[in-house]
């Protein structure tokens, strides 16, 4: 099934206790796309400046990612983010951020993408998320992410966006901040009351939580010793979730649970190296093996 | 199979955003015993002062807990702890602590308990843990807990204790502090290298991690909306783990994994009310139902 993602496409520089990567490919839509493209072709909608290196284009094109919706704006500059991780790598410290092209007009969804059945609205201004979603004729599943900034300064617009989507994927801090609920199940139920059919709460190294009409289901993170750069873990998680769902017929509770395993596995690979180092040539078999490993690990009967 | 626990028996006063409980039954060995006694009779070894209320004795005796090893010392006072939880209830703030009888000589293991096959050494001075363990003739499984204090001031003695036990159950902060490893699997492997066959790392609301020769296995916490007082969660976890194992023939990897579900469920009940409020009359059927629920929740295939 057709899967469209819109979000940031960036040039990152990242430092962690395990090293440094400078001017590497990054951005929410990019991490999502690499993960999701393991399952179905991905339609990428976003904008970059004319400084966007051709080899980054090549990396995306080589992975089943359709770049018809990638606007290259001459005279504009690509989004740039410089971040640093320390200690337990739990949280990124933003050293420098240049919105550049992201602060200009929204990218346009190409007409031939209007029939997309699965849509992921990676973190951006919630009004923009609605404008982008409105360009999709009849999505079967639409999921959005968000960030602390919009919860703070654009709460009403964000709530409006939440009433329009089928699902929400956000992290634990955002869920608490958005809802004022400390307990994550209560926080997720608060979001469900706004309209979405399901909420997935990402908890980083502590796994994820799914809350839907079927009740809550929790999953631990893949128990990994190899964590070099957590950048993109959350978007890779979303990519695994939506990529898997777009490859299935069912969208019911059990499918959402299985999707959460695929998201968990996608994230576990993303963090093993800087940028897309681990996932850019990752064979699908390695994903399937790790999914099987997770499912076996989580069999307790 | 015979299961012995030694640890603190206390009188607690606890405040959380959900209320207050004053002068209630508490202590590591007590929480452990209530959880484990759901599976097998429990032999409790510990000391209290002559201020220990007879009704607390009655509560323990009513639950399959043998008090032959409970020393009531006249002229001594029972261990007292006053704690407070705030916000997300993640960590207790100790408002007041009086070691009282815990700072005196160690309790003696009654001769008739020397044949115990399963032993849990709840948190206490590591030298004391070894002295207590030495009084058990031929334990099949011996497991210890510890705390930050001993890691700081009695590291060598603690390491010596770790070389003598079959298993270790400790929390994530302790695992990191003890080993200097941030990654919890690496931390657990560090402990395994000292001798134990398995390590379980408790992560509170984030679940638990088992590391053994079979590799790592993670489990989320029971997704609970009802958390009033987290006191005793860790010891209840250990009680569920060892109680379950003592009721089984096998001590292999799959049994340890199943035990972790029972520990998780035991903890989930303990935190639903202050002190032993939820568990003191808990029917075994409710535990089995919740174990089944966890196992179903964690089936992702």
Coordinates of N, CA, C and O in Angstrom, one line a residue, chain A residues 29-117:
Chain A
X29 N 11.9 12.8 8.4 CA 11.4 12.1 7.3 C 12.3 11.1 6.7 O 12.0 10.1 6.2
X30 N 13.6 11.4 6.8 CA 14.7 10.6 6.3 C 14.8 9.3 7.1 O 14.8 8.2 6.6
X31 N 14.9 9.4 8.4 CA 14.9 8.2 9.3 C 13.7 7.4 9.1 O 13.8 6.1 9.0
X32 N 12.5 8.0 9.1 CA 11.3 7.3 8.8 C 11.4 6.5 7.5 O 11.0 5.3 7.5
X33 N 11.8 7.2 6.5 CA 11.7 6.6 5.1 C 12.6 5.4 5.0 O 12.3 4.4 4.5
X34 N 13.9 5.5 5.6 CA 14.8 4.4 5.5 C 14.2 3.1 6.2 O 14.3 2.0 5.8
X35 N 13.5 3.4 7.3 CA 12.9 2.2 8.1 C 11.7 1.7 7.3 O 11.5 0.5 7.2
X36 N 10.8 2.6 6.9 CA 9.6 2.1 6.2 C 9.8 1.5 4.9 O 9.1 0.6 4.5
X37 N 10.8 1.9 4.2 CA 11.1 1.4 2.8 C 11.6 0.0 2.8 O 11.7 -0.6 1.8
X38 N 11.8 -0.6 4.0 CA 12.1 -2.0 4.1 C 10.8 -2.8 3.8 O 10.9 -4.0 3.5
X39 N 9.7 -2.2 3.9 CA 8.4 -2.9 3.8 C 7.6 -2.6 2.5 O 7.1 -3.4 1.8
X40 N 7.6 -1.3 2.2 CA 6.8 -0.8 1.0 C 7.6 0.4 0.4 O 8.4 1.0 1.1
X41 N 7.3 0.8 -0.8 CA 7.9 2.0 -1.4 C 7.4 3.2 -0.6 O 6.3 3.2 -0.1
X42 N 8.3 4.2 -0.4 CA 8.0 5.3 0.4 C 8.0 6.6 -0.5 O 8.9 6.8 -1.3
X43 N 6.9 7.4 -0.3 CA 6.9 8.7 -1.0 C 7.3 9.8 0.0 O 6.6 10.0 1.0
X44 N 8.4 10.4 -0.4 CA 9.0 11.4 0.5 C 8.6 12.8 0.1 O 8.8 13.2 -1.1
X45 N 8.0 13.6 1.0 CA 7.6 15.0 0.7 C 8.4 15.9 1.6 O 8.2 15.8 2.9
X46 N 9.2 16.8 1.1 CA 9.9 17.7 1.9 C 10.7 18.7 1.1 O 10.7 18.6 -0.2
X47 N 11.4 19.6 1.7 CA 12.2 20.6 1.0 C 13.6 20.6 1.5 O 13.8 20.5 2.7
X48 N 14.5 20.9 0.6 CA 15.9 21.1 0.9 C 16.4 22.3 0.1 O 15.7 22.8 -0.8
X49 N 17.6 22.8 0.5 CA 18.2 23.9 -0.2 C 19.1 23.3 -1.3 O 19.2 22.1 -1.5
X50 N 19.7 24.2 -2.1 CA 20.5 23.8 -3.2 C 21.9 23.3 -2.7 O 22.8 22.9 -3.5
X51 N 22.1 23.4 -1.3 CA 23.3 22.8 -0.8 C 23.2 21.3 -0.4 O 24.1 20.7 0.1
X52 N 22.0 20.7 -0.8 CA 21.8 19.3 -0.4 C 22.6 18.4 -1.3 O 22.5 18.4 -2.5
X53 N 23.6 17.7 -0.7 CA 24.5 16.9 -1.5 C 23.9 15.9 -2.4 O 23.0 15.1 -1.9
X54 N 24.3 15.8 -3.6 CA 23.7 14.8 -4.5 C 23.9 13.3 -4.0 O 23.0 12.5 -4.2
X55 N 24.9 13.1 -3.2 CA 25.1 11.7 -2.7 C 24.0 11.3 -1.7 O 23.6 10.2 -1.5
X56 N 23.4 12.4 -1.0 CA 22.3 12.1 -0.1 C 21.1 11.7 -0.9 O 20.4 10.8 -0.5
X57 N 20.9 12.4 -2.0 CA 19.8 12.0 -2.9 C 20.0 10.6 -3.3 O 19.0 9.8 -3.3
X58 N 21.2 10.2 -3.7 CA 21.5 8.9 -4.2 C 21.2 7.8 -3.1 O 20.7 6.8 -3.4
X59 N 21.6 8.2 -1.8 CA 21.3 7.2 -0.7 C 19.8 6.9 -0.6 O 19.4 5.8 -0.4
X60 N 19.0 8.0 -0.7 CA 17.6 7.8 -0.6 C 17.0 7.0 -1.8 O 16.2 6.1 -1.6
X61 N 17.4 7.4 -3.0 CA 16.9 6.8 -4.2 C 17.2 5.3 -4.2 O 16.5 4.5 -4.8
X62 N 18.4 4.9 -3.7 CA 18.8 3.5 -3.7 C 17.9 2.6 -2.8 O 18.1 1.4 -2.8
X63 N 17.1 3.3 -2.0 CA 16.3 2.5 -1.0 C 14.8 2.5 -1.2 O 14.1 2.6 -0.2
X64 N 14.3 2.5 -2.4 CA 12.9 2.4 -2.6 C 12.1 3.6 -2.1 O 11.0 3.5 -1.7
X65 N 12.8 4.8 -2.2 CA 12.2 6.0 -1.7 C 12.0 6.9 -2.9 O 13.0 7.3 -3.6
X66 N 10.8 7.3 -3.2 CA 10.4 8.1 -4.3 C 10.6 9.6 -4.0 O 9.9 10.1 -3.0
X67 N 11.5 10.2 -4.7 CA 11.8 11.6 -4.4 C 11.0 12.7 -5.2 O 11.4 13.8 -5.3
X68 N 9.9 12.2 -5.9 CA 9.1 13.2 -6.7 C 8.6 14.3 -5.8 O 8.3 15.4 -6.4
X69 N 8.5 14.1 -4.5 CA 8.0 15.2 -3.7 C 9.1 15.9 -2.9 O 8.8 16.7 -2.0
X70 N 10.3 15.7 -3.4 CA 11.4 16.5 -2.7 C 11.7 17.8 -3.5 O 12.2 17.7 -4.7
X71 N 11.4 18.9 -2.9 CA 11.6 20.2 -3.5 C 13.0 20.6 -3.2 O 13.4 20.8 -2.0
X72 N 13.8 20.9 -4.3 CA 15.1 21.5 -4.1 C 15.0 23.0 -4.4 O 14.8 23.3 -5.6
X73 N 15.1 23.8 -3.4 CA 14.9 25.3 -3.6 C 16.2 26.0 -3.8 O 17.0 26.0 -2.9
X74 N 16.4 26.6 -5.0 CA 17.6 27.3 -5.2 C 17.6 28.6 -4.4 O 16.5 29.2 -4.2
X75 N 18.7 28.9 -3.8 CA 18.8 30.1 -3.0 C 18.4 29.8 -1.5 O 18.7 30.6 -0.6
X76 N 17.9 28.6 -1.3 CA 17.6 28.2 0.1 C 18.7 27.3 0.7 O 19.4 26.7 -0.1
X77 N 18.7 27.1 2.0 CA 19.6 26.2 2.6 C 18.9 25.1 3.3 O 17.8 25.3 3.8
X78 N 19.5 23.9 3.3 CA 18.9 22.7 3.9 C 18.9 22.9 5.5 O 19.8 23.5 6.0
X79 N 17.9 22.4 6.1 CA 17.8 22.3 7.6 C 19.1 21.7 8.1 O 19.6 20.6 7.7
X80 N 19.7 22.3 9.2 CA 20.9 21.8 9.8 C 20.7 21.7 11.3 O 20.2 22.6 12.0
X81 N 21.2 20.6 11.8 CA 21.1 20.3 13.3 C 22.4 19.8 13.8 O 23.0 18.9 13.2
X82 N 22.9 20.4 14.9 CA 24.1 19.9 15.5 C 23.7 19.5 16.9 O 23.2 20.3 17.7
X83 N 24.0 18.2 17.3 CA 23.6 17.7 18.6 C 24.7 16.9 19.3 O 25.7 16.5 18.7
X84 N 24.5 16.8 20.6 CA 25.5 16.1 21.4 C 24.8 15.2 22.4 O 23.8 15.5 23.0
X85 N 25.3 14.0 22.6 CA 24.8 13.1 23.6 C 25.9 12.8 24.6 O 27.1 12.7 24.3
X86 N 25.5 12.7 25.9 CA 26.5 12.3 26.9 C 25.9 11.2 27.8 O 24.8 10.9 27.7
X87 N 26.8 10.7 28.6 CA 26.4 9.7 29.6 C 25.6 8.5 29.0 O 26.0 7.8 28.2
X88 N 24.4 8.4 29.5 CA 23.5 7.2 29.1 C 22.8 7.5 27.8 O 22.0 6.7 27.4
X89 N 23.2 8.5 27.1 CA 22.7 8.9 25.8 C 21.2 9.1 25.7 O 20.5 9.0 24.7
X90 N 20.6 9.4 26.9 CA 19.1 9.4 26.9 C 18.6 10.6 26.2 O 17.6 10.5 25.5
X91 N 19.2 11.7 26.2 CA 18.7 12.9 25.6 C 19.7 13.7 24.8 O 20.8 13.8 25.2
X92 N 19.3 14.2 23.6 CA 20.2 15.0 22.8 C 20.2 16.4 23.3 O 19.2 16.9 23.7
X93 N 21.4 17.0 23.4 CA 21.5 18.4 23.6 C 21.7 19.1 22.3 O 22.6 18.7 21.5
X94 N 20.8 20.0 21.9 CA 20.9 20.7 20.7 C 22.0 21.8 20.8 O 21.8 22.7 21.6
X95 N 23.1 21.6 20.1 CA 24.2 22.6 20.1 C 23.9 23.8 19.2 O 24.1 24.9 19.5
X96 N 23.3 23.4 18.1 CA 23.0 24.5 17.1 C 21.9 24.0 16.2 O 21.8 22.8 15.9
X97 N 21.0 24.9 15.8 CA 20.0 24.5 14.8 C 19.7 25.6 13.9 O 19.6 26.8 14.3
X98 N 19.6 25.3 12.6 CA 19.3 26.3 11.6 C 18.1 25.8 10.8 O 18.3 24.8 10.0
X99 N 16.9 26.4 11.0 CA 15.7 25.8 10.3 C 15.9 26.0 8.8 O 15.4 25.1 8.1
X100 N 16.5 27.1 8.4 CA 16.7 27.3 7.0 C 15.4 27.1 6.2 O 14.4 27.7 6.5
X101 N 15.4 26.1 5.3 CA 14.3 25.9 4.4 C 13.0 25.5 5.1 O 11.9 25.8 4.6
X102 N 13.1 25.0 6.3 CA 12.0 24.6 7.1 C 11.2 25.8 7.6 O 10.0 25.7 7.9
X103 N 11.8 27.0 7.6 CA 11.0 28.2 8.0 C 10.3 28.8 6.8 O 9.7 29.8 7.0
X104 N 10.5 28.3 5.6 CA 9.8 28.8 4.5 C 8.5 28.2 4.3 O 8.0 27.5 5.1
X105 N 7.8 28.4 3.1 CA 6.5 27.8 2.8 C 6.6 26.2 2.9 O 7.7 25.6 2.7
X106 N 5.5 25.6 3.1 CA 5.5 24.1 3.2 C 5.7 23.5 1.8 O 5.4 24.1 0.8
X107 N 6.3 22.3 1.8 CA 6.4 21.6 0.5 C 5.0 21.2 0.0 O 4.1 21.1 0.8
X108 N 4.9 21.1 -1.2 CA 3.6 20.7 -1.8 C 3.6 19.2 -2.1 O 4.6 18.6 -2.5
X109 N 2.4 18.5 -1.8 CA 2.3 17.1 -2.1 C 2.0 17.0 -3.5 O 1.0 17.5 -4.0
X110 N 2.9 16.3 -4.3 CA 2.6 16.1 -5.7 C 1.3 15.4 -6.0 O 0.9 14.6 -5.2
X111 N 0.6 15.8 -7.1 CA -0.7 15.3 -7.3 C -0.7 13.8 -7.4 O -1.7 13.2 -6.9
X112 N 0.3 13.2 -7.9 CA 0.3 11.7 -8.0 C 0.5 11.0 -6.7 O 0.3 9.8 -6.6
X113 N 0.7 11.8 -5.6 CA 0.8 11.3 -4.3 C -0.5 11.4 -3.5 O -0.6 11.0 -2.4
X114 N -1.5 12.1 -4.1 CA -2.7 12.4 -3.4 C -3.5 11.2 -3.0 O -4.3 11.2 -2.1
X115 N -3.2 10.1 -3.7 CA -4.0 8.8 -3.4 C -3.3 8.0 -2.4 O -3.6 6.8 -2.2
X116 N -2.3 8.6 -1.7 CA -1.6 7.8 -0.6 C -2.6 7.3 0.4 O -3.4 8.0 0.9
X117 N -2.4 6.0 0.8 CA -3.3 5.4 1.7 C -2.8 5.5 3.2 O -3.5 5.4 4.1

